[in-house]
Short mmCIF file of C-alpha atoms in Angstrom, two decimals:
data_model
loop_
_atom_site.label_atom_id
_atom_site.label_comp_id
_atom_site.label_asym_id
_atom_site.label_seq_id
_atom_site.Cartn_x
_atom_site.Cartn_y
_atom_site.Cartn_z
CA UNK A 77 0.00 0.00 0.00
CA UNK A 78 1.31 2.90 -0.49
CA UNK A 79 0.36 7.08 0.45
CA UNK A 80 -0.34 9.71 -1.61
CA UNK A 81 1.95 12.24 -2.56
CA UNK A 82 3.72 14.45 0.11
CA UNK A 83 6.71 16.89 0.54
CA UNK A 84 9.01 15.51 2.89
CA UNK A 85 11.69 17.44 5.12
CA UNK A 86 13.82 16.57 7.52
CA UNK A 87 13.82 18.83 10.75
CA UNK A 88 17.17 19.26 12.09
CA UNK A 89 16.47 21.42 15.74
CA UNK A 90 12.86 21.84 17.14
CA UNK A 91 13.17 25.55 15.72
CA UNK A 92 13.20 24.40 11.92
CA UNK A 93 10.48 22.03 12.63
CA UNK A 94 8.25 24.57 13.87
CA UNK A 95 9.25 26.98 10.52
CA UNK A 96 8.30 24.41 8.27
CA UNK A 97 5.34 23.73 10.51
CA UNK A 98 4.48 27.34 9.94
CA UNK A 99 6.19 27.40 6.66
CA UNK A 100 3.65 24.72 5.23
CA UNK A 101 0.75 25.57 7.31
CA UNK A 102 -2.52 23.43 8.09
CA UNK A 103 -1.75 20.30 5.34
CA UNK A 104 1.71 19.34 6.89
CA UNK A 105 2.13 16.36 9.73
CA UNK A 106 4.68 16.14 11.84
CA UNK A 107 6.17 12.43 11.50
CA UNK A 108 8.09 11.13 14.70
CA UNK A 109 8.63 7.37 15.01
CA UNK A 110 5.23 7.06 12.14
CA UNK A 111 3.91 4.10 13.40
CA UNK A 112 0.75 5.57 13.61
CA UNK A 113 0.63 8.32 10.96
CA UNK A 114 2.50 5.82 8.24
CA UNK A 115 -0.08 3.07 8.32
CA UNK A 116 -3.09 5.91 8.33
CA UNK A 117 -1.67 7.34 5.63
CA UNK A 118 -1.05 4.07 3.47
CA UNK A 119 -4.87 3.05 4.15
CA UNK A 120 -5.01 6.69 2.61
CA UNK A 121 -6.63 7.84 5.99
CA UNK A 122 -4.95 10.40 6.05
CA UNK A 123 -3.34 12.37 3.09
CA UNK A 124 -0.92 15.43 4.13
CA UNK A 125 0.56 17.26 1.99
CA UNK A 126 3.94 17.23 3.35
CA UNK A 127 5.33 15.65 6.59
CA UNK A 128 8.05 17.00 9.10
CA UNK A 129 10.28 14.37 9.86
CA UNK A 130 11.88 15.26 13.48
CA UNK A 131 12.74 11.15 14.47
CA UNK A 132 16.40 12.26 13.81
CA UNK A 133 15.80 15.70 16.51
CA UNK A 134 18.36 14.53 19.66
CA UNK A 135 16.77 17.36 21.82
CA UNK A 136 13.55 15.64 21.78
CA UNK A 137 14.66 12.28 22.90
CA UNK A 138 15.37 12.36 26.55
CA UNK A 139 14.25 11.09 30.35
CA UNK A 140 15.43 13.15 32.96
CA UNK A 141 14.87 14.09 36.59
CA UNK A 142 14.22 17.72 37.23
CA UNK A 143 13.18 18.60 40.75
CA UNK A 144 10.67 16.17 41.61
CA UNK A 145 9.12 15.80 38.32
CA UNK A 146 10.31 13.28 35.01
CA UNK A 147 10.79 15.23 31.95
CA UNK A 148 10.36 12.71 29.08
CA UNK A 149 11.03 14.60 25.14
CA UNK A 150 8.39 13.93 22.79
CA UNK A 151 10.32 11.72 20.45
CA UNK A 152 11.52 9.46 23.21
CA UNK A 153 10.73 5.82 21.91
CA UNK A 154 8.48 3.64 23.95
CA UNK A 155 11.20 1.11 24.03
CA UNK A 156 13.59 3.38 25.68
CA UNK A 157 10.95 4.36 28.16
CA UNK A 158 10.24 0.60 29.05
CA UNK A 159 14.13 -0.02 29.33
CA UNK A 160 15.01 3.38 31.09
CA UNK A 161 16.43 2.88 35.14
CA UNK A 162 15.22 5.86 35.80
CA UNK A 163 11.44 5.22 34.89
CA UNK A 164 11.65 1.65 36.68
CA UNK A 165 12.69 3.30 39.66
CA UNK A 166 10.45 6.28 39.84
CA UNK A 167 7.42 5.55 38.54
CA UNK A 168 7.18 1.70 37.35
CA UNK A 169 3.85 2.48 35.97
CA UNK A 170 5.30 4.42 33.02
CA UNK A 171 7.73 1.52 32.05
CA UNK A 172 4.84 -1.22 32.74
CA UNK A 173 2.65 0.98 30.11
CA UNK A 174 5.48 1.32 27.63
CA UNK A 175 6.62 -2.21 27.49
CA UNK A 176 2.82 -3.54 26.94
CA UNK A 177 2.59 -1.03 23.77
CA UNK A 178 2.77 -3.42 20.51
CA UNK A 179 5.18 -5.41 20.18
CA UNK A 180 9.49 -4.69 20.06
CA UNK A 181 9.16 -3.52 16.84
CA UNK A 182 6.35 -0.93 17.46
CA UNK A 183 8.22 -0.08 20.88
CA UNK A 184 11.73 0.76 19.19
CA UNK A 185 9.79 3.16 16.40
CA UNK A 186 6.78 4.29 18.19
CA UNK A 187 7.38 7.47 20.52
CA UNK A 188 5.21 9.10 23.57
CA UNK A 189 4.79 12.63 21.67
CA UNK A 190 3.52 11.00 18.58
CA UNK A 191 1.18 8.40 20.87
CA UNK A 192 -0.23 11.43 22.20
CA UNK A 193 -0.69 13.56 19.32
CA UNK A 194 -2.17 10.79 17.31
CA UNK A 195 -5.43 10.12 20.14
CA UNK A 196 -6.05 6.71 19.41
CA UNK A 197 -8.75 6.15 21.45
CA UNK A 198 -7.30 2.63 22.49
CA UNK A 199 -3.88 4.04 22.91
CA UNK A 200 -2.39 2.69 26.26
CA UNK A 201 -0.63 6.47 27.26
CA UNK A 202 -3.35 7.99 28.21
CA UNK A 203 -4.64 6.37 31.25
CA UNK A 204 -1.42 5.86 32.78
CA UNK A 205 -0.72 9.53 32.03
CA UNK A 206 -4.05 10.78 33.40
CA UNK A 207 -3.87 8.42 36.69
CA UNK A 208 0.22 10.28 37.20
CA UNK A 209 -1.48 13.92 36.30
CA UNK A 210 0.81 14.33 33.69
CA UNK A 211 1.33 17.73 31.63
CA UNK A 212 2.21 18.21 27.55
CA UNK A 213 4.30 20.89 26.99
CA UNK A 214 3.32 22.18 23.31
CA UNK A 215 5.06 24.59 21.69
CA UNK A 216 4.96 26.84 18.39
CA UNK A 217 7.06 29.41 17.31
CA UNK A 218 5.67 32.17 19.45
CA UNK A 219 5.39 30.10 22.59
CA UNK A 220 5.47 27.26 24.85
CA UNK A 221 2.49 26.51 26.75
CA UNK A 222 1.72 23.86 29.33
CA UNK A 223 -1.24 21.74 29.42
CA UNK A 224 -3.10 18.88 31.82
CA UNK A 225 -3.37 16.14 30.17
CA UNK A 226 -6.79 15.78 30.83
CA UNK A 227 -7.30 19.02 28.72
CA UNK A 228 -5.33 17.67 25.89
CA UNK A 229 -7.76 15.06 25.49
CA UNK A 230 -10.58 16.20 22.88
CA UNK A 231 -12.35 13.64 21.94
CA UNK A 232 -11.98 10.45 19.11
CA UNK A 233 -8.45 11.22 17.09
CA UNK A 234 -8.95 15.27 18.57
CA UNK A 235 -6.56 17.32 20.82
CA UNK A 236 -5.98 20.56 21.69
CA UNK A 237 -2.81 20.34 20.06
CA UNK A 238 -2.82 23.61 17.11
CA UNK A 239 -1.78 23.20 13.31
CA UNK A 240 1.49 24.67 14.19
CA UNK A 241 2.31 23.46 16.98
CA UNK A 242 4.89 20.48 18.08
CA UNK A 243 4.21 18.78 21.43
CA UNK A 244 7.54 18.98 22.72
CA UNK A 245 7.77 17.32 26.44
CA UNK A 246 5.97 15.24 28.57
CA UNK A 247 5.86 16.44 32.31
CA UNK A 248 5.00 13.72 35.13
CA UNK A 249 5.34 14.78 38.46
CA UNK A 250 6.85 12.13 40.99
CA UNK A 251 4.58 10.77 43.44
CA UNK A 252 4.48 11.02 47.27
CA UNK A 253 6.68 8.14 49.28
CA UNK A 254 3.96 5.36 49.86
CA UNK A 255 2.11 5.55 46.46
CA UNK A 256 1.52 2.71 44.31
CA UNK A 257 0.57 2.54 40.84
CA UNK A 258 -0.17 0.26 38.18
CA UNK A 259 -1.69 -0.30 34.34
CA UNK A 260 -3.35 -3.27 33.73
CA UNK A 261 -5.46 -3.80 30.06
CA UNK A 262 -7.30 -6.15 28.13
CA UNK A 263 -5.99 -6.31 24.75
CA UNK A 264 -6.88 -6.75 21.32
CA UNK A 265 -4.71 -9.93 20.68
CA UNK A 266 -3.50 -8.72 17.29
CA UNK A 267 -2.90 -5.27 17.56
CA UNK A 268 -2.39 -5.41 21.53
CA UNK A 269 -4.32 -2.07 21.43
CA UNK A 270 -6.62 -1.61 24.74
CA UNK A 271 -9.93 -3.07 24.47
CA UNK A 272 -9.87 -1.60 28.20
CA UNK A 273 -7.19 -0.25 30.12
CA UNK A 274 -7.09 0.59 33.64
CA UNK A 275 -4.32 2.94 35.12
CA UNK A 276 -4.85 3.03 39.51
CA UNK A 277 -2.56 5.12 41.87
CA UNK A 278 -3.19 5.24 45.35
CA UNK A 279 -1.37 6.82 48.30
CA UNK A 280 -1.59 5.00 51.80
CA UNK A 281 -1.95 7.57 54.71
CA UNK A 282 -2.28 6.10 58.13
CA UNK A 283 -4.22 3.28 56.87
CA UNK A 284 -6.43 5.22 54.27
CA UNK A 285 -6.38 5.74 50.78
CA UNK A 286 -5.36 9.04 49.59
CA UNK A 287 -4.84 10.41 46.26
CA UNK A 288 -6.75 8.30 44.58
CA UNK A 289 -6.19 8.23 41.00
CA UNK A 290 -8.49 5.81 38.64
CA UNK A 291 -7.93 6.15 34.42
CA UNK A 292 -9.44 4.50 31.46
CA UNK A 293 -8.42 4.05 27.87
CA UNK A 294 -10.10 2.37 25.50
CA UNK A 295 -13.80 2.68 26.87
CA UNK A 296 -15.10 5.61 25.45
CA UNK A 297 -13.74 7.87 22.49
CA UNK A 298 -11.68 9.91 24.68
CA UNK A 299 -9.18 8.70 27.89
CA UNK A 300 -10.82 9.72 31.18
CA UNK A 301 -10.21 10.01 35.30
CA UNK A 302 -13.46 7.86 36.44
CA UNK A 303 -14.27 10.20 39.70
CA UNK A 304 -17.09 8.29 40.60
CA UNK A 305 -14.41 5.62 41.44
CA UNK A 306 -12.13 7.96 43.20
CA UNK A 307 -14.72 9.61 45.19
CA UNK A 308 -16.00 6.24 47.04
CA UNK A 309 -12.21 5.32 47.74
CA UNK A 310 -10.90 8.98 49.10
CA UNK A 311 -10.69 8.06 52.64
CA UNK A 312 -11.32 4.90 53.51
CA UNK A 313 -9.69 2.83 55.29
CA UNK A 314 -7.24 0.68 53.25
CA UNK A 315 -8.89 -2.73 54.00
CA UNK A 316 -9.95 -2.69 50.44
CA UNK A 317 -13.82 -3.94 52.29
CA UNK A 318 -15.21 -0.59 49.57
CA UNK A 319 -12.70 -1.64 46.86
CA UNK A 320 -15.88 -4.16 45.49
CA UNK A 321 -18.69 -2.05 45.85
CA UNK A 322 -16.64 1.42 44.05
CA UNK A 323 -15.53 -0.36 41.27
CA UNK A 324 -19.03 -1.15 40.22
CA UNK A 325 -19.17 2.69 39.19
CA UNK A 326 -16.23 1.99 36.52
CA UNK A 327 -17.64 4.11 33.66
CA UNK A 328 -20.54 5.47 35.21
CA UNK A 329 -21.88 8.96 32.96
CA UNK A 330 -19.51 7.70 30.20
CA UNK A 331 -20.95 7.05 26.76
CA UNK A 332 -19.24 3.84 26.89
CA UNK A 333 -18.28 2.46 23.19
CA UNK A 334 -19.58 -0.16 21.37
CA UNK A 335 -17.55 -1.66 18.41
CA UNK A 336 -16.59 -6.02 16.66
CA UNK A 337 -14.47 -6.27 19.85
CA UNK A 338 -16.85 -5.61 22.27
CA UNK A 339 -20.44 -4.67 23.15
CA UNK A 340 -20.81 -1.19 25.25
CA UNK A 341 -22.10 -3.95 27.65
CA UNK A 342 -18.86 -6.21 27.85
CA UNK A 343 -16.31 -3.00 27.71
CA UNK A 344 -18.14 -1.92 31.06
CA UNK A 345 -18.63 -4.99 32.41
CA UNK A 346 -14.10 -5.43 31.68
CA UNK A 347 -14.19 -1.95 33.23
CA UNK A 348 -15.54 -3.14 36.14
CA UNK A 349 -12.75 -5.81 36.34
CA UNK A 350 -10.42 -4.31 35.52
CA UNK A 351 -10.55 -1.17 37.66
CA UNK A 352 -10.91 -3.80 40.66
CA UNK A 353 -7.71 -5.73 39.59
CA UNK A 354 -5.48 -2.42 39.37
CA UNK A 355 -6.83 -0.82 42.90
CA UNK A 356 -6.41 -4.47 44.27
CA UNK A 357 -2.35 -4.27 43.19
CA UNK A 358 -2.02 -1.03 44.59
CA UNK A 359 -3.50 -1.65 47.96
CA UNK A 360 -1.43 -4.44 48.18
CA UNK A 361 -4.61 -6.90 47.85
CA UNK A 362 -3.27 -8.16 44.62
CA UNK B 1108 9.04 14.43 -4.20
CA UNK B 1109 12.62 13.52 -4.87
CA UNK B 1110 14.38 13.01 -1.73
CA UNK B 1111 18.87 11.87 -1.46
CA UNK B 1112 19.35 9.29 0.88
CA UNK B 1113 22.63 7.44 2.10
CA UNK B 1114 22.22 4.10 3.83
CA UNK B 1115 24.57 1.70 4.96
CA UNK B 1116 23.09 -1.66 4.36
CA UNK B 1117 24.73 -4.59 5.25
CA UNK B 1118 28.19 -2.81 5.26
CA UNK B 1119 27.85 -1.17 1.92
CA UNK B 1120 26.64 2.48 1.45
CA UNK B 1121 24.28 2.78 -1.03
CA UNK B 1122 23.54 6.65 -2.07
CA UNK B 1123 19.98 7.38 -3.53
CA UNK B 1124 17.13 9.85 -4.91
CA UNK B 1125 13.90 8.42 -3.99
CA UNK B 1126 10.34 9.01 -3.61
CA UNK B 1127 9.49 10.90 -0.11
CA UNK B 1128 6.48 7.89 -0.55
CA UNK B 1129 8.78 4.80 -1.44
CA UNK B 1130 8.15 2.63 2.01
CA UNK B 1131 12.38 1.24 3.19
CA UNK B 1132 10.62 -2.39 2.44
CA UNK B 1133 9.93 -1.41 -1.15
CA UNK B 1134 13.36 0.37 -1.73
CA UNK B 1135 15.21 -2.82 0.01
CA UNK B 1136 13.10 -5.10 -2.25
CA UNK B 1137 12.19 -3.04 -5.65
CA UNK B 1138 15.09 -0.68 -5.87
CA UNK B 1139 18.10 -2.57 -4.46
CA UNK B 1140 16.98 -6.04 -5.55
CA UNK B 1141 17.28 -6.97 -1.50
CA UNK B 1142 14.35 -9.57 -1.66
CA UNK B 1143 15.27 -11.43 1.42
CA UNK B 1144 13.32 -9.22 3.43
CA UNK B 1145 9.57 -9.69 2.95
CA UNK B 1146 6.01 -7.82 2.52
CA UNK B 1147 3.18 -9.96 4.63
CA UNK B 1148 0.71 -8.16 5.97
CA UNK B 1149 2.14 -4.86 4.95
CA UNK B 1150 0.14 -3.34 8.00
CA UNK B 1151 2.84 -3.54 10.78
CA UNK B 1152 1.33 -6.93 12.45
CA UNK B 1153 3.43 -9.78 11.06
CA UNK B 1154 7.09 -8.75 11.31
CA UNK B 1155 7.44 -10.39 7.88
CA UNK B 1156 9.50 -7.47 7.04
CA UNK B 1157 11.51 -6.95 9.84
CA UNK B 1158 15.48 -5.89 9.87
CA UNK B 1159 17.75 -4.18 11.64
CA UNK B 1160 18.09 -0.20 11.83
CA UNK B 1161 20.89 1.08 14.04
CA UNK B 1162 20.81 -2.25 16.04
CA UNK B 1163 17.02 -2.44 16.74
CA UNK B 1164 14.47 -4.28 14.91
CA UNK B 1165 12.20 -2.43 13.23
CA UNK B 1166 9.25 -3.16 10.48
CA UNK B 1167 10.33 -1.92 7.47
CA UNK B 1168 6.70 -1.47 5.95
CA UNK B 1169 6.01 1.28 8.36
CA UNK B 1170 9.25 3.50 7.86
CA UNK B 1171 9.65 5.54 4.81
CA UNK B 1172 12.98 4.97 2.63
CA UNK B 1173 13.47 8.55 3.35
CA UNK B 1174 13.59 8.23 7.29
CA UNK B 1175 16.34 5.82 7.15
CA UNK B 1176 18.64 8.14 5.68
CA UNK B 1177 22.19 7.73 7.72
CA UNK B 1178 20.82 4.90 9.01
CA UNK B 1179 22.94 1.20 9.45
CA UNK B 1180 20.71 -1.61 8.25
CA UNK B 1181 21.22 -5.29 8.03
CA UNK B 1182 18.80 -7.38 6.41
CA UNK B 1183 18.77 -11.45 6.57
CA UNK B 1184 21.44 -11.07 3.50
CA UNK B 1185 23.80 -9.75 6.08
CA UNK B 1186 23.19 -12.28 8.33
CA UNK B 1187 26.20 -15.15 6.55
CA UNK B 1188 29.73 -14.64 6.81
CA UNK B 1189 31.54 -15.54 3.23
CA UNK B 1190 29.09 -18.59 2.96
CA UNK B 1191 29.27 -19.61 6.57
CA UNK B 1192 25.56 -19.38 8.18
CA UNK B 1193 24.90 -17.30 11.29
CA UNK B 1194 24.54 -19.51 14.24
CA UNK B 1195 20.30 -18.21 13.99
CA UNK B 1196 20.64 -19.26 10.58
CA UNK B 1197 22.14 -22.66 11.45
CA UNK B 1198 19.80 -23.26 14.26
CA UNK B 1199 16.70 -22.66 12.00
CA UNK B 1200 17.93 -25.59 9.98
CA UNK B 1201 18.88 -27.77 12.36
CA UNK B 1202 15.72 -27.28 14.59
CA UNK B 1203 13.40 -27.44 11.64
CA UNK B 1204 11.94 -23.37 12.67
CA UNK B 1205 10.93 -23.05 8.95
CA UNK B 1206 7.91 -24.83 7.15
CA UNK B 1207 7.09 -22.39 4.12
CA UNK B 1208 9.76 -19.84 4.91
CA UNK B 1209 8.32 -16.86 4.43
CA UNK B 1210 7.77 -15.60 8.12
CA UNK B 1211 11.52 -16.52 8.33
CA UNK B 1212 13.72 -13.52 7.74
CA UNK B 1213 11.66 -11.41 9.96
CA UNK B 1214 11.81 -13.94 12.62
CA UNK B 1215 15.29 -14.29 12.32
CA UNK B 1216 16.24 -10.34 12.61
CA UNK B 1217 13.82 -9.95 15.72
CA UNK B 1218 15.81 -12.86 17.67
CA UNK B 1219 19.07 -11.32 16.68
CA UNK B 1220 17.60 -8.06 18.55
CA UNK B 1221 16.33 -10.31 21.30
CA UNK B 1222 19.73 -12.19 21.84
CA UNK B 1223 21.42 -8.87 21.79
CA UNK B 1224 19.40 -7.59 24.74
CA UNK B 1225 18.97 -10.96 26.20
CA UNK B 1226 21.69 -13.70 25.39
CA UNK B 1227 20.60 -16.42 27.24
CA UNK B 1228 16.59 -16.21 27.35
CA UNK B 1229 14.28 -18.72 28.43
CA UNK B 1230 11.54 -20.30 26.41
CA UNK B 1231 9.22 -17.98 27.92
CA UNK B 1232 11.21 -14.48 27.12
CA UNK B 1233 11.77 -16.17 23.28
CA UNK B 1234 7.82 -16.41 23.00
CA UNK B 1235 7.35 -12.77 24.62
CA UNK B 1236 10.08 -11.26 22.28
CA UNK B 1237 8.69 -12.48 19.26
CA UNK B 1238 4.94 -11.33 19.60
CA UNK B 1239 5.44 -9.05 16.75
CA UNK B 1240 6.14 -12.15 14.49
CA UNK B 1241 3.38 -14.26 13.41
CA UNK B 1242 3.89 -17.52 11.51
CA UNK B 1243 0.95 -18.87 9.61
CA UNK B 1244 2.06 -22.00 9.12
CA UNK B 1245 1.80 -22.17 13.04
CA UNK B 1246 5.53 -23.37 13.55
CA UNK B 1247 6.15 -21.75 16.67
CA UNK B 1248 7.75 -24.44 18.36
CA UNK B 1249 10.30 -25.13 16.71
CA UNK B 1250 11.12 -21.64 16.06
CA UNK B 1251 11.29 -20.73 19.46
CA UNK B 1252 13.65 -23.99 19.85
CA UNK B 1253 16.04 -22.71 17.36
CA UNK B 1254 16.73 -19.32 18.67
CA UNK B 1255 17.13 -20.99 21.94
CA UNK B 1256 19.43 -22.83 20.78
CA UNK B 1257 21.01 -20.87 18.97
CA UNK B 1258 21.61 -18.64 21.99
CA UNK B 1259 23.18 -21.52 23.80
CA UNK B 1260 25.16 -22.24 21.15
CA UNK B 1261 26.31 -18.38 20.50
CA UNK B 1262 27.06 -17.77 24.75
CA UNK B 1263 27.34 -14.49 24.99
CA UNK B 1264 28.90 -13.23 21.71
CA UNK B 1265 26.39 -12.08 19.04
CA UNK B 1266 28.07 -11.96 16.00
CA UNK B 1267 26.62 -9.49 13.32
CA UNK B 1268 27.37 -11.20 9.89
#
């Protein structure tokens, strides 16, 4: 299969990316790893009319510490995240998610920027990104501007991500001492997309949850925080006797989705499941 | 659009104008004559066409000739040494890991990445490291059988043909 026609150029620095971004205005793409833009585009999904290549950009591809928070650069392969000490140390969750993305070959292409930018509503980022509060950093020629990521989210394939902008870093701030966190899904055997994945992080005060943090992908066009859960954990005592009776809330005021894989029925019904298995692992009830 | 690329493929540079559109599978296969590497599902699921770039696997229907410029491939023709198989290549012979063949390549250049990183896996990491490959002749076993014994038989050094 192959695309239709397109300009290509090869972006150097994040400054000549965002002139030709500019440059070539609302028909360009930006192409990072391309494993999701390259096999839209050879369906003829999507036809731009020229593509910014900025895989080869160094100053996008980093993981670093920076006072209390992980700075991750937009074209920072999910392999590398999976594989990075400082992620398994930190924040396991992010290197759990990353290593359950595709397969190797997806991993060493595929980065976090172009996960993000892309939207797939099955896409396993989001929920672990939404449970850690995670910020985008997206930035144009003019500016840089910082954004939650649950305000990134706009919907099926839609961000708030401009035509000339470049999301440029990802922004997770490092939880208190005593949190756990985890990302469990049920996948699509072939494509190991999320039919439904669950992202949990609690905090254990004095033998309560705090900071409870429940995220789905995969249930409903666009990633979500399911409140309902997190409201009827805040609090309680960290017996886990609630853990049952919240989880029944999974996706509650969500137009849930429907689709060959499974019935809006079924995906709640995994919801469900799965939001008890990941608050069971990190209350320790696993 | 005409785009100059320079690739290093299997330890030759090769210096050409493509099409910003020409997929690196297509330019391996249809431009360089490179058919060892192959075109299954041509939707990044079967690894069919997988090969090296700068030491990691990678499927080479969902890269663009154009984004591999400086790159250092290797493709299952740079796999033997002056006639001499690569101890993958070997094992897949010995072990019987191919039926039809054509899954082969691809599942050869993902174990070479998954001995590199892991030089003595177990069964279990083989079968986890090769979920990007599918074979539809169903072989599995005795393709995860070779590469594990191929890694026995390489230790620890991975030799790049």
């Amino acid at each position: 299969m192959i695309p239709s026609e397109f300009e290509y150029f090869r972006a150097g620095s994040v400054k000549e990316a965002l002139e030709l971004l500019n440059e070539k205005g609302p028909d360009a793409k930006i192409l990072a790893g391309g494993h999701s833009l390259i096999p839209a585009m050879k369906l003829r999904f999507n036809n731009p009319g020229a593509l910014i290549d900025i895989g080869g950009i160094s100053e996008l591809n980093y993981i670093r510490e920076e006072n209390d928070v992980l700075a991750i650069g937009a074209a920072t392969t999910h392999a590398d995240l999976a594989a990075s000490g400082l992620l398994n140390s930190s924040l396991p969750m992010l290197a759990e998610t990353a290593a359950t993305i595709g397969d190797i070959q997806v991993r060493n292409k595929g980065t976090i920027g172009g996960s993000l930018a892309h939207a797939d509503p099955a896409a396993d980022w989001p929920a672990a990104l939404l449970a850690a509060e995670a910020e985008v950093i997206i930035t144009s020629r003019s500016e840089s501007r910082v954004v939650a990521i649950a305000d990134f989210f706009q919907g099926l394939f839609t961000t708030d991500l401009g035509d000339a902008e470049l999301i440029t870093e990802i922004r997770v701030p490092l939880p208190p001492a005593n949190t756990r966190s985890t990302y469990l899904k049920f996948e699509q055997p072939a494509s190991r997309f999320a039919i439904v994945g669950c992202a949990a992080m609690v905090t254990r005060n004095n033998g309560s949850f705090g900071n409870v943090r429940v995220a789905f992908t995969g249930v409903s066009a666009s990633p979500f925080r399911d409140h309902g859960i997190e409201q009827a954990l805040e609090g309680q005592p960290a017996d886990g006797a609630q853990l049952h009776e919240a989880c029944k809330l999974a996706g509650n005021g969500v137009d849930v989705m429907g689709d060959h894989f499974a019935s809006k029925e079924y995906r709640t019904h995994l919801a469900v499941v799965f939001a008890e298995r990941a608050l069971k692992v990190v209350t320790g009830q696993g | 659009m005409s785009v100059p690329i320079s690739i290093t493929i299997n330890g030759k540079i090769y210096e050409s104008e493509v099409d910003s559109r020409l997929l690196l599978v297509q330019y391996l296969r249809e431009t360089l004559r490179l058919t060892g590497t192959h075109v299954g599902c041509d939707t990044s699921s079967c690894g069919a066409c997988t090969i090296i770039v700068d030491g990691k696997a990678i499927k080479s229907c969902t890269m663009l000739a154009a984004q591999a410029h400086g790159a250092t491939i290797i493709t299952i023709e740079g796999l033997a040494n002056n006639g001499a198989l690569h101890p993958l290549q070997e094992s897949f012979k010995e072990e019987h890991g191919l039926q039809c063949g054509f899954c082969t390549p691809g599942m050869i250049m993902t174990a070479l990445q998954l001995l590199e990183d892991n030089p003595q896996p177990s069964e279990a990491e083989i079968r986890h490291g090769l979920e990007g490959n599918y074979c539809r002749c169903t072989g599995y076993h005795n393709i995860v059988k070779a590469i594990y014994h191929a890694s026995r038989k390489m230790g620890k050094e991975v030799v790049h043909g």
